[in-house]
Amino acid sequence: MREILIVGGGYAGFYTAWGLEKSLRVGEARVTVVDPRPYMTYQPFLPEVTAGSVEARHAAVSLRRHLRRTRLIAGSVTEVRHADRAVTVRPADGNDFELSYDILVVTAGAVTRTFPIPGLAQHAIGLKHVEEAVAIRDRLLTAFDQAASLPPGAERRKLLTVTFVGGGFSGVEGFGELLSLATATLKYYPELSAADLSFHLVEARDRILPEVSDGPGEWVVRSLERRGAQVHLNAQLVSAVDGHVVLSTGEEFDSELIVWTAGNASNPVVRRHTDLPVDERGLLVVRPDLRVGPDSEPLPDVWAAGDDAAVPDLALPIPGARTVPNAQHAVRQGRLLAKNIAAGLHGGRVRNYRHGSLGVVATLGLGRGIFQYRSIVIKGFPAWLMHRGYHVLAVPTWERKIRVLSVWLTAALFGRDLVSLASVQHPRDAFVTSGDPHTASLSGADHGRA
């Protein structure tokens, strides 16, 4: 029986395994997925997770629940040696081990791109995983509780200052949703006012949302500024030491919450620890049919898709164009990948990946959005409805669709839940201190063992 090994259980990996379960005959091949997380993150929902509009678990699709005939290994692939048809796996616990394969599928996914900025690693948080989105929301709501007990001044101002670095879709959506949450939360805190809130969006280029044209991008900036936000264009983060933000424009301010969404980088395993061909950006060289290798000589039995694959974009009349790394392409590439692998095993014909954009849609907070398809632009509430409608259809499985819809309907009736559960990050505190605030500092040393 053939061994099909899928490196990564994100969009492309999940849909490849899901499709193979439907396409392969019983006993024809064993499919194995290696991923450190037991779920696929539906990343378009992460901004709404930060705002409490989507429950965290509903943005995570369980691999074991939906991949019933796939072997799942909790671990990370640290090296790929196609010359030996083997990979090295580092499990969550225990020693590294090797896995052999007949067919390899690389869908490892990108990682957050960071820079050696002073204070960034110590104070910033990303927005790529469910855990990060939950932590961002909890930190903001906890800051409200803390600020309400303080007199007006620098400490209160810092607690209620939020900084997002990166003006792409992830940054703008997360920023808009968190701004919406903060504004709605104010009415429950009579001690605070809108003047206490300070939201900053920092973008190195001269515009945000490069996926939309100039006019809609400028409208988004004006919309955010009308809601009290400050958008810093042509600005870079220079330092974040102790939460003190310094920008390249000379502006400085203290910020309790710093969220880094300034782009992605190829997975280090793909970039540095494989004998597969990669391009100058560290992405796998991929043919239009998703086989790895140049057009002249594809590697046998190696496929790739998603953020780490430089897939030719046949829908664009531009030589050398590559598909952009987004969920829309990763899902469709994963589906085609499963069909092409099955076709190769059954003696069928593999097909090239060709998919034109369906347009771009973004949420900017509750009841606000932007949509563009070519010259068609829709703003405000209709675009927000389109965003919700598209993503509830796109999230995999009916079980997840129904769960998300139920939360949205509940929120429409009763509003968003404003409870912070930041204490779950240190679950042993109450046990260690026995509720005595005088011994609370003793639990700090135990956080690493909680």
Coordinates of N, CA and C in Angstrom, one line a residue, residues 130-207:
V130 N -5.5 30.9 16.3 CA -6.6 31.1 17.2 C -6.2 31.6 18.6
E131 N -5.1 31.0 19.1 CA -4.7 31.3 20.4 C -4.3 32.8 20.5
E132 N -3.7 33.3 19.4 CA -3.3 34.7 19.4 C -4.5 35.6 19.3
A133 N -5.5 35.3 18.5 CA -6.7 36.1 18.5 C -7.4 36.2 19.8
V134 N -7.5 35.0 20.5 CA -8.1 35.0 21.8 C -7.4 35.9 22.8
A135 N -6.0 35.8 22.8 CA -5.2 36.5 23.7 C -5.3 38.0 23.4
I136 N -5.5 38.4 22.2 CA -5.6 39.9 21.8 C -6.9 40.4 22.5
R137 N -8.0 39.6 22.3 CA -9.3 40.1 22.8 C -9.2 40.1 24.3
D138 N -8.7 39.1 25.0 CA -8.6 39.1 26.4 C -7.8 40.2 27.0
R139 N -6.7 40.5 26.3 CA -5.8 41.6 26.8 C -6.5 43.0 26.7
L140 N -7.3 43.2 25.6 CA -8.0 44.4 25.5 C -9.1 44.6 26.6
L141 N -9.8 43.5 26.8 CA -10.9 43.6 27.8 C -10.3 43.7 29.2
T142 N -9.2 43.0 29.5 CA -8.5 43.1 30.8 C -8.0 44.5 31.0
A143 N -7.5 45.2 29.9 CA -7.0 46.5 30.0 C -8.2 47.5 30.4
F144 N -9.4 47.2 29.9 CA -10.5 48.1 30.2 C -10.8 48.0 31.7
D145 N -10.8 46.8 32.3 CA -11.0 46.6 33.7 C -9.9 47.3 34.5
Q146 N -8.7 47.2 34.1 CA -7.6 47.8 34.8 C -7.7 49.4 34.7
A147 N -7.9 49.9 33.5 CA -8.0 51.3 33.3 C -9.1 52.0 34.1
A148 N -10.2 51.2 34.2 CA -11.4 51.8 34.9 C -11.1 52.1 36.4
S149 N -10.1 51.4 37.0 CA -9.8 51.7 38.4 C -8.7 52.7 38.5
L150 N -8.2 53.3 37.4 CA -7.1 54.2 37.5 C -7.6 55.6 37.2
P151 N -6.9 56.6 37.8 CA -7.3 58.0 37.5 C -6.8 58.4 36.1
P152 N -7.3 59.4 35.4 CA -6.8 59.8 34.1 C -5.3 60.1 34.2
G153 N -4.6 59.7 33.2 CA -3.1 59.9 33.2 C -2.4 58.9 32.2
A154 N -1.1 58.9 32.3 CA -0.3 58.2 31.4 C -0.5 56.7 31.5
E155 N -0.7 56.1 32.7 CA -0.9 54.7 32.8 C -2.2 54.2 32.2
R156 N -3.3 55.0 32.5 CA -4.6 54.7 31.9 C -4.5 54.8 30.3
R157 N -3.9 55.8 29.9 CA -3.7 56.1 28.4 C -3.0 54.9 27.8
K158 N -1.9 54.4 28.4 CA -1.2 53.3 27.8 C -2.0 52.0 27.7
L159 N -2.8 51.8 28.8 CA -3.6 50.6 28.8 C -4.6 50.5 27.7
L160 N -5.1 51.7 27.3 CA -6.2 51.8 26.3 C -5.6 52.2 24.9
T161 N -4.3 52.0 24.7 CA -3.7 52.3 23.4 C -3.4 51.0 22.7
V162 N -3.9 50.8 21.5 CA -3.7 49.6 20.7 C -2.9 50.0 19.5
T163 N -1.9 49.2 19.1 CA -1.1 49.4 17.9 C -1.1 48.2 17.0
F164 N -1.5 48.3 15.8 CA -1.4 47.3 14.8 C -0.3 47.7 13.8
V165 N 0.6 46.8 13.5 CA 1.7 47.1 12.5 C 1.4 46.2 11.3
G166 N 1.1 46.8 10.2 CA 0.8 46.0 9.0 C -0.6 46.4 8.5
G167 N -0.6 46.9 7.2 CA -1.9 47.3 6.7 C -2.4 46.5 5.6
G168 N -2.1 45.2 5.6 CA -2.7 44.2 4.7 C -4.1 43.8 5.2
F169 N -4.7 42.8 4.6 CA -6.0 42.4 5.0 C -6.1 41.9 6.5
S170 N -5.2 41.1 6.9 CA -5.2 40.6 8.3 C -5.1 41.8 9.3
G171 N -4.2 42.7 9.0 CA -4.1 43.8 9.9 C -5.3 44.8 9.9
V172 N -5.8 45.1 8.8 CA -6.9 46.1 8.7 C -8.1 45.4 9.3
E173 N -8.4 44.2 9.0 CA -9.6 43.5 9.5 C -9.5 43.4 11.0
G174 N -8.4 42.9 11.5 CA -8.2 42.8 12.9 C -8.3 44.1 13.6
F175 N -7.7 45.2 13.0 CA -7.8 46.5 13.6 C -9.2 47.0 13.7
G176 N -9.9 46.9 12.5 CA -11.3 47.4 12.5 C -12.2 46.6 13.5
E177 N -12.1 45.3 13.6 CA -12.9 44.6 14.5 C -12.6 44.9 15.9
L178 N -11.3 45.1 16.3 CA -11.0 45.4 17.7 C -11.4 46.8 18.0
L179 N -11.3 47.7 17.1 CA -11.8 49.1 17.3 C -13.3 49.0 17.5
S180 N -14.0 48.2 16.8 CA -15.5 48.1 17.0 C -15.8 47.5 18.4
L181 N -15.0 46.5 18.8 CA -15.2 45.9 20.1 C -15.0 47.0 21.2
A182 N -13.9 47.7 21.1 CA -13.5 48.7 22.1 C -14.6 49.8 22.2
T183 N -15.1 50.3 21.1 CA -16.1 51.3 21.1 C -17.4 50.8 21.7
A184 N -17.8 49.6 21.4 CA -19.0 49.0 22.0 C -18.8 48.8 23.5
T185 N -17.6 48.5 23.9 CA -17.4 48.2 25.3 C -17.5 49.4 26.2
L186 N -17.2 50.6 25.7 CA -17.2 51.8 26.5 C -18.5 52.0 27.3
K187 N -19.6 51.7 26.7 CA -20.9 52.0 27.4 C -21.0 51.2 28.7
Y188 N -20.2 50.2 28.9 CA -20.3 49.4 30.2 C -19.3 49.9 31.2
Y189 N -18.5 51.0 30.8 CA -17.5 51.5 31.7 C -17.7 53.0 31.8
P190 N -18.6 53.5 32.7 CA -18.9 54.9 32.9 C -17.7 55.7 33.3
E191 N -16.6 55.0 33.8 CA -15.4 55.7 34.2 C -14.6 56.2 33.0
L192 N -14.8 55.6 31.9 CA -14.0 55.8 30.7 C -14.8 56.5 29.6
S193 N -14.1 57.2 28.7 CA -14.8 57.8 27.6 C -14.0 57.5 26.3
A194 N -14.6 57.9 25.2 CA -14.0 57.7 23.9 C -12.6 58.4 23.8
A195 N -12.4 59.4 24.5 CA -11.2 60.1 24.5 C -10.0 59.3 25.1
D196 N -10.4 58.3 25.9 CA -9.4 57.5 26.5 C -8.8 56.5 25.6
L197 N -9.6 56.2 24.5 CA -9.1 55.1 23.5 C -8.1 55.8 22.5
S198 N -7.1 55.0 22.2 CA -6.2 55.4 21.2 C -5.8 54.2 20.3
F199 N -6.2 54.2 19.1 CA -5.9 53.1 18.2 C -5.0 53.6 17.0
H200 N -3.9 52.9 16.8 CA -2.9 53.2 15.8 C -2.7 52.1 14.8
L201 N -2.8 52.4 13.5 CA -2.5 51.4 12.4 C -1.3 51.9 11.7
V202 N -0.2 51.1 11.7 CA 1.1 51.5 11.1 C 1.3 50.7 9.8
E203 N 1.6 51.4 8.8 CA 1.9 50.8 7.5 C 3.1 51.4 6.8
A204 N 4.0 50.6 6.3 CA 5.3 51.1 5.8 C 5.1 51.7 4.4
R205 N 4.0 51.3 3.7 CA 3.8 51.8 2.3 C 2.9 53.1 2.4
D206 N 2.6 53.6 1.3 CA 1.8 54.9 1.2 C 0.3 54.6 1.1
R207 N -0.1 53.3 1.3 CA -1.5 52.9 1.3 C -1.7 51.6 2.0

